[in-house]
Coordinates of C-alpha atoms in Angstrom, one line a residue:
M1 CA -19.9 -24.1 -1.5
L2 CA -17.7 -23.4 1.4
F3 CA -18.1 -19.7 1.5
S4 CA -19.6 -17.0 -0.5
V5 CA -18.3 -13.6 -1.3
N6 CA -20.4 -10.5 -1.3
F7 CA -18.6 -8.4 -3.8
E8 CA -21.0 -5.3 -3.1
K9 CA -19.8 -5.2 0.5
I10 CA -16.3 -5.6 -0.7
R11 CA -16.6 -2.3 -2.8
T12 CA -17.5 -0.3 0.3
L13 CA -14.5 -1.4 2.5
D14 CA -11.8 1.1 3.3
K15 CA -8.5 -0.5 2.2
N16 CA -6.5 1.6 4.7
E17 CA -8.6 0.5 7.7
I18 CA -8.3 -3.2 6.4
R19 CA -4.4 -2.7 6.1
K20 CA -4.3 -1.3 9.7
K21 CA -6.3 -4.3 11.1
I22 CA -4.1 -6.7 9.2
S23 CA -0.9 -5.3 10.6
E24 CA -2.3 -5.2 14.2
K25 CA -3.7 -8.6 14.3
R26 CA -2.1 -10.5 11.5
N27 CA -5.4 -11.4 10.2
K28 CA -5.0 -13.8 7.3
D29 CA -8.8 -13.6 6.3
L30 CA -8.5 -9.9 5.9
L31 CA -5.3 -10.2 3.9
I32 CA -7.1 -12.2 1.3
L33 CA -10.0 -9.8 1.3
Y34 CA -7.5 -6.9 1.0
A35 CA -6.4 -8.3 -2.5
L36 CA -10.0 -8.3 -3.4
I37 CA -11.1 -4.8 -2.9
P38 CA -11.3 -2.8 -6.3
L39 CA -8.1 -1.2 -7.3
E40 CA -7.7 2.6 -7.8
D41 CA -4.7 2.6 -10.1
D42 CA -1.3 1.2 -10.7
K43 CA 0.3 3.0 -7.7
D44 CA -2.4 1.3 -5.4
L45 CA -1.7 -2.2 -7.0
L46 CA 2.0 -1.8 -6.5
Q47 CA 1.4 -0.8 -2.8
R48 CA -0.8 -3.8 -2.2
Y49 CA 1.8 -6.2 -3.7
E50 CA 4.6 -4.7 -1.5
F51 CA 2.2 -5.1 1.6
I52 CA 1.6 -8.6 0.9
Q53 CA 5.3 -9.4 0.3
K54 CA 6.0 -7.6 3.6
F55 CA 3.4 -9.8 5.5
L56 CA 5.0 -12.8 3.9
K57 CA 8.5 -11.9 4.9
E58 CA 7.3 -11.1 8.6
S59 CA 5.7 -14.6 8.7
K60 CA 9.1 -16.1 8.9
Q61 CA 9.5 -15.1 12.5
F62 CA 6.7 -17.4 13.7
K63 CA 6.7 -21.2 14.4
V64 CA 6.3 -23.5 11.7
K65 CA 2.4 -24.0 11.8
R66 CA 1.6 -20.3 11.7
K67 CA 4.3 -19.7 9.2
V68 CA 2.7 -22.1 6.8
S69 CA -0.7 -20.8 7.3
E70 CA 0.4 -17.2 6.7
E71 CA 2.4 -18.3 3.5
F72 CA -0.7 -20.0 2.3
A73 CA -2.9 -16.9 2.9
C74 CA -0.2 -14.7 1.1
D75 CA -0.2 -17.0 -1.8
I76 CA -4.0 -17.0 -2.1
A77 CA -3.9 -13.1 -1.8
L78 CA -1.1 -12.7 -4.4
R79 CA -3.2 -14.8 -6.7
S80 CA -6.4 -12.8 -5.9
L81 CA -4.5 -9.6 -6.6
A82 CA -3.2 -10.9 -9.9
I83 CA -6.7 -11.7 -10.9
N84 CA -8.1 -8.4 -9.7
S85 CA -5.5 -6.6 -11.8
R86 CA -6.4 -8.6 -14.9
Y87 CA -3.4 -10.9 -15.1
K88 CA -4.1 -14.5 -16.0
D89 CA -0.9 -15.8 -14.7
P90 CA 0.2 -15.0 -11.1
I91 CA 3.9 -15.5 -12.1
R92 CA 3.8 -12.9 -14.8
F93 CA 1.9 -10.6 -12.4
A94 CA 4.8 -11.1 -9.7
L95 CA 7.4 -10.5 -12.2
N96 CA 5.8 -7.4 -13.6
M97 CA 5.4 -5.9 -10.2
E98 CA 9.1 -6.6 -9.4
N99 CA 9.8 -4.8 -12.5
K100 CA 7.9 -2.0 -11.6
L101 CA 9.7 -1.8 -8.2
I102 CA 13.1 -1.7 -10.2
E103 CA 11.7 1.2 -12.4
N104 CA 11.0 3.2 -9.2
I105 CA 14.6 3.3 -8.0
K106 CA 16.3 3.9 -11.6
I107 CA 17.5 7.2 -10.4
Y108 CA 19.6 5.6 -7.7
L109 CA 21.6 3.7 -10.3
E110 CA 23.0 6.8 -11.6
E111 CA 26.1 8.4 -10.0
Y112 CA 25.4 11.0 -7.4
T113 CA 28.2 13.4 -5.8
I114 CA 28.5 14.1 -2.1
D115 CA 31.4 16.5 -1.4
E116 CA 34.4 14.6 -3.0
I117 CA 32.8 11.1 -3.3
K118 CA 30.5 9.6 -5.9
V119 CA 28.0 6.9 -5.0
K120 CA 25.4 4.8 -6.7
I121 CA 23.6 1.4 -6.6
V122 CA 25.1 -1.2 -8.8
I123 CA 23.5 -4.5 -9.5
D124 CA 26.1 -7.2 -10.5
E125 CA 25.7 -10.0 -13.1
F126 CA 24.3 -12.3 -10.5
G127 CA 21.6 -9.8 -9.5
K128 CA 23.1 -8.8 -6.3
A129 CA 22.8 -5.1 -5.2
F130 CA 25.4 -3.0 -3.5
I131 CA 26.6 0.6 -3.0
A132 CA 29.7 1.7 -5.2
C133 CA 31.7 4.5 -3.9
S134 CA 34.5 6.1 -5.4
K135 CA 36.7 9.1 -4.6
D136 CA 39.0 10.9 -7.2
G137 CA 38.3 8.0 -9.7
K138 CA 39.5 5.4 -7.3
E139 CA 36.9 2.7 -6.0
L140 CA 36.4 2.6 -2.3
N141 CA 35.5 -0.7 -0.4
S142 CA 32.7 1.1 1.5
V143 CA 31.0 4.5 2.0
P144 CA 33.4 6.4 4.5
G145 CA 32.1 6.8 8.0
K146 CA 31.4 10.6 7.8
Y147 CA 29.0 10.2 5.0
K148 CA 27.0 7.5 6.4
K149 CA 24.6 9.8 8.1
E150 CA 23.7 11.7 4.9
D151 CA 20.1 11.3 4.0
Y152 CA 21.0 10.1 0.4
I153 CA 23.2 7.4 1.8
I154 CA 20.6 6.3 4.3
E155 CA 18.2 6.1 1.3
L156 CA 20.8 4.1 -0.7
I157 CA 21.1 1.6 2.2
R158 CA 17.2 1.2 2.5
I159 CA 16.9 0.6 -1.3
V160 CA 19.9 -2.0 -1.3
K161 CA 18.0 -3.8 1.4
K162 CA 14.7 -3.8 -0.6
L163 CA 16.7 -5.0 -3.7
K164 CA 18.2 -7.9 -1.6
D165 CA 14.6 -8.8 -0.4
Q166 CA 13.6 -8.6 -4.1
Y167 CA 16.4 -10.8 -5.4
N168 CA 15.3 -13.5 -2.8
R169 CA 11.8 -13.4 -4.0
I170 CA 12.8 -13.6 -7.7
K171 CA 15.2 -16.4 -6.9
K172 CA 12.4 -18.5 -5.7

């Protein structure tokens, strides 16, 4: 046996402390361990999934050897998280998590009015997300400059970026 896991010790670990150490030192072993800590609820599961995906995305900035080892650790962590959450298939787990992420942003798919413009997030038939903006029933190419500092528009931009990341993950 290469290693053994003491599940009693894992139960006593603080997931927030582990997450902090992973972020500071990019510790791959702790990332795998983080997926094995018992889950509290569905929100906790979704947060862990997003954290591992963020770690994976950040690994692309490093050189090949480190990038590959971090991608491998993320793969193991995602598989462990799937097992920890009682999924038999890690692909179904990933698709279910991505679906839950979409459910969290449904409100932004509905039209919202700011002064005289209406904005919403639109996902086209190819799965690409963008911000649709209209004024007096006429489609605009982009959000007018004076509205780009609005909190709602900033949130829409952040969500579109997350949807683009999600699109790239699902495409793979």
